[in-house]
């Protein structure tokens, strides 16, 4: 069964956890007393080659400059300094390949690998400011490539290895990348899928239209046949692996562009989100240390994200390595060869901090608690959640089944654009509430406001509003690559008068002033003049013991403006009793939220359409609900899901 036995409203840390925690309540006071001094103190966690003269220059708002005139090298901060401090023998990465192969890489070995890659990229003629596209699965060379770029001041653009050749070409062209680093193929559920072939397809995609790519550097991973262009294509093992293992890092300006990461835009043209070096690394390091309570040399940390998404940039590569973390990096899917894979890995390495997405937690719920129960998960002491709001039912299950009813959960709200965590409980301080993001971290300022920008009142039943950030923060995006007008229009136009960043998310404050994120504003439905969030209705549905996962959309309705249409996946134990079950679920939503939120239709489906990062594609479900032809389904794990959904509606 999915229901939890522990139904408290809030979960304070134990006295033992609080006593040993990295963060205490004084952080909030210090940040409130002097914001600039607070961020200067956080920046001091890093090694600076040249000190800054000013913490923040906001004179060219909405483009910030943080740690003005400061110089540092991001890769030096993530690798070299730990080796120089005598920690070269500490494992940086426990790498676990999907087929079962594994590698342990120490900080000294990582430094040698990154140095070789930096030497070879220099040999190719790449210079600071050039762009490099990285199109790779979760192999160690992907992380080495990112760090080598950071070391040389090359701006990397990581393209998720599940994206199509068209998506890759779009991103390569937009950033004018001179080099693509890829693998021959990638392992997916025991099969080798080609990747280098997709690169060739991307580069020839537009016929004779020229592109900026001079070389393609290929890591051998699956030993499948690859197309080859002499002179352009290069094997990693014949080039990088032969280069010298020593390289001297040089410092770059704090505002030097570190990476571009593309995120889907409403117009269909991806937006290249630009992040720079000093402020990004400061906030990545600070948040990783305090939100996950990470203890260097003691913890074994595992973030299950992919480097193709921002979570992989900030909480696999830059944040953890800057804090001398020993971490697990896993190449494959959570159910290969079977549903025990994640828990086998937790046991094998003694994982203490585990950070994953709500959609995966709900998948584990669907598979049943007997799977994690078959393993010793007692090493886990902190759990994290990222990607979308986690419903209270999944939160409680996660804490009880994976966290032995004691591990604090940090439910983190942030975005590609914010660069690192903005709103989250602090595990040694906050009495966390299931499903609530709680409050902005020390040094961060967020508000919930109405259309006009007036603060919503605490605990009003209709106190839903828009989440805005009213102060600049160190890891904020510095623009959209090549399109500053779009940057201003997308993020700053709605509250231009106040000078606030609008996140695109709805939120509410409860009677205690704690913040609940309600999902994207386009995931907020308007039913008969009432704003109802898809997350709230989904949470009510998943609260029913028979429902494993739910996705809700607002479909146009002649009477109410929008009608609520729900798609649900049942748990393994649940019986589909047809109309009786549907009526029961509708009643549950009425009872949990209000009769206004009662869904117009509920469809029981075998699967939900998800992107490879685990996000449910509600836009496509809306098309199904309104009987429209589907748009682009290329980013889905399984585009055939729709046939099953259509069949369920017939």
Coordinates of C-alpha atoms in Angstrom, one line a residue, residues 92-575:
X92 CA 35.9 12.0 -6.1
X93 CA 33.7 9.8 -8.3
X94 CA 32.4 6.2 -7.7
X95 CA 31.3 5.6 -11.3
X96 CA 28.8 2.9 -12.0
X97 CA 28.2 1.9 -15.6
X98 CA 24.8 0.5 -16.6
X99 CA 26.2 -2.9 -17.7
X100 CA 27.8 -3.4 -14.3
X101 CA 31.3 -2.1 -14.9
X102 CA 32.6 0.5 -12.4
X103 CA 35.5 2.9 -11.8
X104 CA 36.7 4.8 -8.8
X105 CA 38.4 8.1 -9.7
X106 CA 40.4 9.9 -7.0
X107 CA 40.9 13.7 -7.0
X108 CA 44.5 13.2 -8.1
X109 CA 43.4 11.0 -11.0
X110 CA 40.6 13.5 -11.9
X111 CA 43.2 16.3 -12.0
X112 CA 45.4 14.3 -14.3
X113 CA 42.5 13.5 -16.6
X114 CA 41.2 17.1 -16.7
X115 CA 44.8 18.3 -17.4
X116 CA 45.2 15.9 -20.3
X117 CA 41.9 17.0 -21.8
X118 CA 42.9 20.7 -21.3
X119 CA 46.2 20.1 -23.0
X120 CA 44.6 18.4 -26.0
X121 CA 41.9 21.0 -26.4
X122 CA 44.6 23.7 -26.4
X123 CA 46.5 21.7 -29.1
X124 CA 43.3 21.8 -31.2
X125 CA 43.6 25.6 -31.2
X126 CA 40.6 26.3 -28.9
X127 CA 40.9 29.6 -26.9
X128 CA 39.1 31.2 -24.0
X129 CA 35.6 32.3 -25.0
X130 CA 35.2 29.6 -27.7
X131 CA 32.2 27.3 -27.3
X132 CA 32.2 23.5 -27.0
X133 CA 29.2 21.3 -27.3
X134 CA 29.2 18.2 -25.1
X135 CA 26.7 15.4 -26.2
X136 CA 27.4 12.5 -23.9
X137 CA 25.8 10.0 -21.6
X138 CA 26.8 9.8 -17.9
X139 CA 30.4 8.6 -18.4
X140 CA 33.4 10.1 -16.4
X141 CA 34.7 11.7 -19.6
X142 CA 31.6 13.9 -19.7
X143 CA 32.5 15.4 -16.3
X144 CA 36.2 15.6 -17.3
X145 CA 35.2 17.5 -20.5
X146 CA 33.1 20.0 -18.6
X147 CA 36.0 20.7 -16.1
X148 CA 38.5 20.9 -19.0
X149 CA 36.4 23.6 -20.6
X150 CA 36.0 25.5 -17.4
X151 CA 39.8 25.2 -16.8
X152 CA 40.5 26.8 -20.2
X153 CA 37.7 29.4 -20.2
X154 CA 35.8 27.6 -23.0
X155 CA 32.1 28.0 -22.6
X156 CA 30.4 24.6 -22.6
X157 CA 27.0 23.8 -23.9
X158 CA 25.9 20.4 -22.7
X159 CA 23.2 18.8 -24.9
X160 CA 21.3 15.9 -23.2
X161 CA 22.3 12.7 -25.0
X162 CA 18.7 11.8 -25.4
X163 CA 18.0 14.8 -27.7
X164 CA 17.5 14.4 -31.4
X165 CA 20.1 15.3 -34.1
X166 CA 17.9 18.3 -35.0
X167 CA 17.9 19.5 -31.4
X168 CA 21.7 19.1 -31.2
X169 CA 22.2 21.0 -34.5
X170 CA 19.9 23.9 -33.3
X171 CA 22.1 24.3 -30.2
X172 CA 25.4 23.9 -32.0
X173 CA 24.4 26.6 -34.5
X174 CA 23.0 29.0 -31.9
X175 CA 26.3 28.9 -29.9
X176 CA 28.6 28.5 -32.9
X177 CA 30.4 25.6 -31.2
X178 CA 33.9 24.8 -32.7
X179 CA 34.0 21.3 -31.1
X180 CA 31.6 18.5 -30.3
X181 CA 32.6 15.9 -27.7
X182 CA 30.5 12.7 -27.8
X183 CA 30.7 8.9 -27.4
X184 CA 30.4 6.1 -30.0
X185 CA 27.1 5.1 -28.4
X186 CA 25.3 4.9 -25.0
X187 CA 24.0 2.0 -23.0
X188 CA 20.2 2.0 -22.5
X189 CA 18.6 -0.9 -20.8
X190 CA 21.3 -3.3 -21.9
X191 CA 21.3 -2.1 -25.6
X192 CA 23.9 0.1 -27.2
X193 CA 22.3 3.1 -28.9
X194 CA 24.3 5.1 -31.4
X195 CA 25.4 8.6 -30.5
X196 CA 28.2 9.5 -32.9
X197 CA 25.9 8.7 -35.7
X198 CA 23.4 11.3 -34.4
X199 CA 26.2 13.9 -34.4
X200 CA 26.9 13.1 -38.1
X201 CA 23.2 13.4 -38.8
X202 CA 23.1 16.7 -37.0
X203 CA 26.1 18.1 -39.0
X204 CA 24.6 17.0 -42.3
X205 CA 21.0 17.8 -41.3
X206 CA 20.7 21.0 -43.3
X207 CA 22.3 19.8 -46.5
X208 CA 25.0 22.2 -47.4
X209 CA 24.2 24.8 -44.8
X210 CA 27.6 25.4 -43.2
X211 CA 28.2 24.9 -39.4
X212 CA 30.9 26.0 -37.0
X213 CA 32.2 22.6 -36.0
X214 CA 35.8 21.9 -36.8
X215 CA 36.3 18.6 -34.9
X216 CA 34.3 15.8 -33.3
X217 CA 36.1 14.2 -30.3
X218 CA 34.8 10.7 -29.6
X219 CA 35.0 8.6 -26.5
X220 CA 34.8 4.8 -27.0
X221 CA 32.1 3.4 -24.7
X222 CA 30.0 0.7 -26.5
X223 CA 32.4 -0.4 -29.3
X224 CA 29.7 -0.1 -31.9
X225 CA 30.5 0.8 -35.5
X226 CA 30.7 4.6 -36.1
X227 CA 30.7 6.7 -39.2
X228 CA 34.1 8.5 -39.5
X229 CA 35.3 11.6 -41.3
X230 CA 39.1 11.7 -41.5
X231 CA 40.7 14.9 -40.3
X232 CA 37.6 16.1 -38.5
X233 CA 36.8 13.1 -36.2
X234 CA 39.2 12.2 -33.4
X235 CA 39.3 9.3 -30.9
X236 CA 39.7 10.3 -27.2
X237 CA 41.9 7.3 -26.5
X238 CA 44.3 8.3 -29.3
X239 CA 44.5 12.0 -28.4
X240 CA 43.4 13.1 -24.9
X241 CA 44.6 9.9 -23.2
X242 CA 48.1 10.5 -24.7
X243 CA 48.4 14.1 -23.6
X244 CA 50.5 15.3 -20.7
X245 CA 48.9 14.9 -17.3
X246 CA 50.1 18.3 -16.0
X247 CA 48.5 21.6 -16.8
X248 CA 48.6 25.0 -15.1
X249 CA 45.2 26.6 -14.7
X250 CA 44.9 30.3 -15.3
X251 CA 42.4 32.6 -13.6
X252 CA 39.4 34.2 -15.4
X253 CA 37.2 37.1 -14.5
X254 CA 34.3 36.3 -12.2
X255 CA 31.9 37.3 -15.0
X256 CA 33.6 35.0 -17.6
X257 CA 30.9 32.9 -19.3
X258 CA 31.1 29.4 -17.8
X259 CA 28.3 27.6 -19.7
X260 CA 25.2 28.0 -21.9
X261 CA 22.3 25.6 -21.2
X262 CA 19.3 25.5 -23.5
X263 CA 15.9 25.3 -22.0
X264 CA 12.7 24.9 -24.0
X265 CA 10.9 28.2 -24.8
X266 CA 7.2 28.7 -25.3
X267 CA 8.0 29.8 -28.9
X268 CA 9.6 26.5 -29.7
X269 CA 13.0 28.0 -30.2
X270 CA 15.2 26.9 -27.3
X271 CA 16.6 29.7 -25.0
X272 CA 20.4 29.5 -24.3
X273 CA 20.6 30.4 -20.6
X274 CA 24.0 32.0 -19.9
X275 CA 25.8 31.4 -16.6
X276 CA 29.1 33.0 -15.5
X277 CA 31.8 31.8 -13.1
X278 CA 32.4 33.5 -9.7
X279 CA 28.8 34.1 -8.6
X280 CA 27.6 30.7 -10.0
X281 CA 30.3 28.7 -8.2
X282 CA 29.8 30.7 -4.9
X283 CA 26.1 29.9 -4.7
X284 CA 26.6 26.3 -6.0
X285 CA 29.1 25.6 -3.3
X286 CA 27.2 27.4 -0.5
X287 CA 23.9 25.7 -1.3
X288 CA 25.4 22.2 -1.6
X289 CA 27.2 22.6 1.7
X290 CA 24.2 23.9 3.7
X291 CA 21.1 22.4 2.0
X292 CA 22.6 18.9 1.9
X293 CA 24.6 19.2 5.1
X294 CA 27.5 17.8 3.2
X295 CA 30.6 16.8 5.3
X296 CA 33.8 16.4 3.2
X297 CA 35.6 13.1 3.6
X298 CA 32.6 11.6 5.4
X299 CA 29.5 11.6 3.2
X300 CA 28.8 9.6 0.1
X301 CA 26.6 11.8 -2.0
X302 CA 24.4 10.8 -5.0
X303 CA 22.5 13.1 -7.2
X304 CA 20.6 11.0 -9.8
X305 CA 20.3 13.7 -12.4
X306 CA 21.9 13.8 -15.9
X307 CA 24.6 16.4 -16.8
X308 CA 22.3 17.4 -19.7
X309 CA 20.1 19.3 -17.2
X310 CA 21.1 22.1 -14.8
X311 CA 20.8 19.8 -11.8
X312 CA 23.7 17.8 -13.2
X313 CA 25.8 21.0 -13.8
X314 CA 25.3 22.4 -10.3
X315 CA 24.8 19.4 -8.1
X316 CA 26.9 16.7 -9.8
X317 CA 29.8 18.7 -11.2
X318 CA 30.4 22.2 -9.8
X319 CA 28.8 22.3 -6.3
X320 CA 29.9 18.9 -5.0
X321 CA 33.4 18.9 -6.5
X322 CA 34.1 22.4 -5.1
X323 CA 33.2 21.0 -1.7
X324 CA 35.5 17.9 -2.0
X325 CA 32.6 15.5 -2.2
X326 CA 32.9 11.7 -2.8
X327 CA 29.9 11.0 -5.0
X328 CA 28.2 8.3 -7.0
X329 CA 27.7 8.8 -10.7
X330 CA 25.4 6.2 -12.4
X331 CA 25.2 5.9 -16.2
X332 CA 21.9 4.0 -16.6
X333 CA 18.2 3.7 -15.9
X334 CA 16.7 2.9 -12.4
X335 CA 15.2 -0.4 -13.6
X336 CA 18.1 -2.1 -15.3
X337 CA 18.6 -5.0 -14.9
X338 CA 15.7 -4.7 -12.5
X339 CA 13.9 -2.3 -10.1
X340 CA 16.5 -3.0 -7.3
X341 CA 19.3 -1.1 -9.2
X342 CA 19.3 2.2 -7.2
X343 CA 19.1 0.4 -3.8
X344 CA 21.9 -2.0 -4.8
X345 CA 24.0 1.1 -5.6
X346 CA 23.1 2.8 -2.3
X347 CA 24.1 -0.4 -0.4
X348 CA 27.3 -0.9 -2.4
X349 CA 28.7 2.6 -1.7
X350 CA 27.0 3.4 1.5
X351 CA 25.2 6.5 0.1
X352 CA 24.4 9.0 2.8
X353 CA 22.8 11.8 0.8
X354 CA 20.4 11.0 -2.0
X355 CA 18.9 13.7 -4.3
X356 CA 16.3 12.7 -6.9
X357 CA 13.1 13.9 -8.7
X358 CA 9.5 13.5 -7.4
X359 CA 8.6 11.6 -10.6
X360 CA 11.1 8.9 -9.6
X361 CA 9.8 8.8 -6.0
X362 CA 6.3 8.1 -7.4
X363 CA 7.7 5.4 -9.7
X364 CA 9.3 3.7 -6.7
X365 CA 5.9 3.9 -5.0
X366 CA 4.3 2.3 -8.0
X367 CA 6.9 -0.5 -7.9
X368 CA 6.1 -1.2 -4.2
X369 CA 7.8 -0.7 -0.9
X370 CA 9.0 -4.3 -0.8
X371 CA 11.8 -3.5 -3.3
X372 CA 13.6 -0.9 -1.1
X373 CA 12.6 -2.9 2.0
X374 CA 14.8 -5.8 0.7
X375 CA 17.9 -3.5 1.1
X376 CA 19.9 -2.0 3.9
X377 CA 19.4 1.8 3.4
X378 CA 20.5 2.7 6.9
X379 CA 23.4 4.8 5.5
X380 CA 21.0 7.4 4.2
X381 CA 20.8 10.5 6.4
X382 CA 19.5 13.3 4.1
X383 CA 17.0 13.0 1.2
X384 CA 16.5 15.7 -1.5
X385 CA 13.8 16.4 -4.1
X386 CA 14.1 18.5 -7.3
X387 CA 12.4 19.2 -10.6
X388 CA 8.8 20.0 -9.6
X389 CA 6.7 20.3 -6.4
X390 CA 6.5 16.9 -4.6
X391 CA 3.1 15.9 -3.4
X392 CA 2.7 15.3 0.4
X393 CA 1.9 11.6 -0.1
X394 CA 5.1 11.0 -2.1
X395 CA 7.0 13.1 0.5
X396 CA 5.8 11.0 3.4
X397 CA 6.5 7.7 1.5
X398 CA 10.0 8.9 0.6
X399 CA 10.8 9.8 4.2
X400 CA 9.3 6.6 5.7
X401 CA 10.4 4.0 3.2
X402 CA 13.7 5.4 2.0
X403 CA 14.6 7.6 4.9
X404 CA 13.6 5.2 7.8
X405 CA 11.3 7.8 9.1
X406 CA 14.2 9.9 10.3
X407 CA 16.1 11.4 7.3
X408 CA 15.2 15.1 6.7
X409 CA 13.9 15.9 3.2
X410 CA 15.1 19.0 1.4
X411 CA 12.5 19.9 -1.2
X412 CA 14.4 22.3 -3.4
X413 CA 12.9 24.9 -5.7
X414 CA 15.1 26.5 -8.3
X415 CA 15.4 26.7 -12.1
X416 CA 17.9 26.5 -15.0
X417 CA 17.8 30.3 -14.9
X418 CA 18.5 30.6 -11.2
X419 CA 21.6 28.4 -11.5
X420 CA 21.3 26.9 -8.0
X421 CA 18.8 26.3 -5.1
X422 CA 16.8 29.3 -4.1
X423 CA 14.0 28.0 -1.8
X424 CA 14.4 25.0 0.5
X425 CA 14.3 23.8 4.1
X426 CA 17.6 23.7 5.9
X427 CA 17.9 20.2 7.2
X428 CA 19.2 21.1 10.6
X429 CA 17.0 24.1 11.2
X430 CA 13.6 23.8 9.4
X431 CA 10.5 21.9 10.7
X432 CA 9.7 20.8 7.1
X433 CA 6.1 20.3 5.9
X434 CA 5.4 17.6 3.4
X435 CA 5.1 19.2 0.0
X436 CA 6.2 22.7 1.0
X437 CA 9.4 24.4 -0.3
X438 CA 9.2 26.4 3.0
X439 CA 11.3 29.6 2.7
X440 CA 14.0 31.3 0.7
X441 CA 17.5 30.4 1.7
X442 CA 19.6 32.9 3.7
X443 CA 20.8 35.5 1.2
X444 CA 17.9 34.9 -1.2
X445 CA 14.8 37.0 -1.3
X446 CA 11.5 35.8 -2.8
X447 CA 7.9 37.1 -2.6
X448 CA 4.4 35.8 -3.5
X449 CA 2.5 38.6 -5.2
X450 CA -0.7 39.2 -7.1
X451 CA -1.1 40.5 -10.7
X452 CA -0.4 44.1 -9.6
X453 CA 2.7 43.1 -7.5
X454 CA 1.0 43.5 -4.1
X455 CA 2.1 40.9 -1.5
X456 CA -0.5 38.2 -0.9
X457 CA -1.8 37.9 2.7
X458 CA -0.7 35.0 4.8
X459 CA -3.1 32.0 5.1
X460 CA -5.9 33.5 3.1
X461 CA -7.7 30.5 1.4
X462 CA -7.2 32.2 -2.0
X463 CA -3.7 33.5 -1.2
X464 CA -2.3 32.0 -4.4
X465 CA -0.1 34.3 -6.4
X466 CA 3.0 34.6 -8.5
X467 CA 6.5 33.7 -7.2
X468 CA 9.0 36.6 -7.8
X469 CA 12.6 37.2 -6.8
X470 CA 13.0 40.8 -5.7
X471 CA 16.7 40.9 -5.2
X472 CA 19.6 39.7 -7.5
X473 CA 21.4 36.5 -6.5
X474 CA 25.0 35.3 -7.3
X475 CA 24.1 32.3 -9.5
X476 CA 21.5 34.2 -11.6
X477 CA 21.5 33.9 -15.4
X478 CA 23.3 36.8 -17.1
X479 CA 21.1 36.7 -20.2
X480 CA 19.8 34.6 -23.1
X481 CA 22.7 33.8 -25.5
X482 CA 22.6 36.2 -28.4
X483 CA 19.2 37.6 -27.4
X484 CA 19.2 40.1 -24.6
X485 CA 15.8 41.5 -25.6
X486 CA 14.2 38.1 -25.2
X487 CA 15.9 37.9 -21.8
X488 CA 14.4 41.1 -20.6
X489 CA 10.9 40.3 -22.1
X490 CA 10.8 36.7 -20.7
X491 CA 11.9 37.3 -17.2
X492 CA 11.6 41.0 -16.3
X493 CA 8.7 42.4 -18.3
X494 CA 5.8 41.4 -16.1
X495 CA 7.1 43.2 -13.0
X496 CA 9.3 45.7 -14.9
X497 CA 8.1 48.6 -12.7
X498 CA 9.3 46.9 -9.5
X499 CA 12.4 45.5 -11.1
X500 CA 11.5 41.9 -10.1
X501 CA 12.4 38.6 -11.8
X502 CA 9.2 36.5 -12.5
X503 CA 9.9 32.8 -12.3
X504 CA 6.8 31.7 -14.2
X505 CA 5.7 29.7 -11.2
X506 CA 2.6 30.1 -9.0
X507 CA 2.9 29.9 -5.3
X508 CA 1.0 30.3 -2.0
X509 CA 1.8 31.2 1.5
X510 CA 0.2 29.3 4.3
X511 CA -0.9 30.7 7.7
X512 CA 2.6 30.3 9.1
X513 CA 4.1 32.2 6.1
X514 CA 5.6 29.0 4.6
X515 CA 5.9 28.9 0.8
X516 CA 4.3 26.3 -1.4
X517 CA 5.2 26.2 -5.1
X518 CA 2.1 25.4 -7.2
X519 CA 3.9 24.6 -10.4
X520 CA 4.1 26.6 -13.7
X521 CA 1.5 29.4 -14.0
X522 CA 0.5 27.7 -17.2
X523 CA -0.2 24.7 -14.9
X524 CA -2.7 26.8 -12.9
X525 CA -6.2 26.3 -14.1
X526 CA -9.0 28.8 -14.0
X527 CA -12.3 27.0 -13.2
X528 CA -15.3 29.2 -12.8
X529 CA -13.1 32.1 -11.7
X530 CA -11.2 30.0 -9.2
X531 CA -7.4 29.5 -9.6
X532 CA -6.7 25.8 -9.0
X533 CA -3.2 24.4 -9.4
X534 CA -2.6 21.1 -11.3
X535 CA -0.2 20.1 -8.5
X536 CA -3.0 20.4 -5.8
X537 CA -5.4 18.2 -7.8
X538 CA -2.6 15.7 -8.6
X539 CA -1.7 15.5 -5.0
X540 CA -5.3 14.8 -4.0
X541 CA -5.5 12.0 -6.6
X542 CA -2.2 10.4 -5.5
X543 CA -3.5 10.6 -1.9
X544 CA -5.9 7.8 -2.9
X545 CA -4.3 4.5 -2.0
X546 CA -4.9 3.1 -5.5
X547 CA -3.2 5.9 -7.5
X548 CA 0.6 5.8 -8.1
X549 CA 0.9 8.9 -10.3
X550 CA -1.4 11.5 -11.7
X551 CA -1.2 14.3 -14.3
X552 CA -3.8 17.0 -14.5
X553 CA -4.5 19.6 -17.2
X554 CA -7.1 22.3 -17.8
X555 CA -9.0 21.7 -21.0
X556 CA -11.3 24.4 -22.5
X557 CA -14.8 24.1 -21.3
X558 CA -17.8 26.1 -22.6
X559 CA -19.4 26.3 -19.1
X560 CA -16.6 26.8 -16.7
X561 CA -13.8 28.3 -18.9
X562 CA -11.6 25.3 -18.1
X563 CA -12.5 21.8 -17.1
X564 CA -10.2 19.6 -15.2
X565 CA -9.0 16.5 -17.0
X566 CA -6.9 13.9 -15.1
X567 CA -4.8 11.0 -16.3
X568 CA -3.9 8.5 -13.5
X569 CA -1.7 5.4 -13.2
X570 CA -2.8 2.8 -10.7
X571 CA -0.6 1.0 -8.2
X572 CA 0.3 -2.6 -8.7
X573 CA -2.2 -3.6 -5.9
X574 CA -5.1 -1.5 -7.1
X575 CA -8.1 -3.0 -8.8

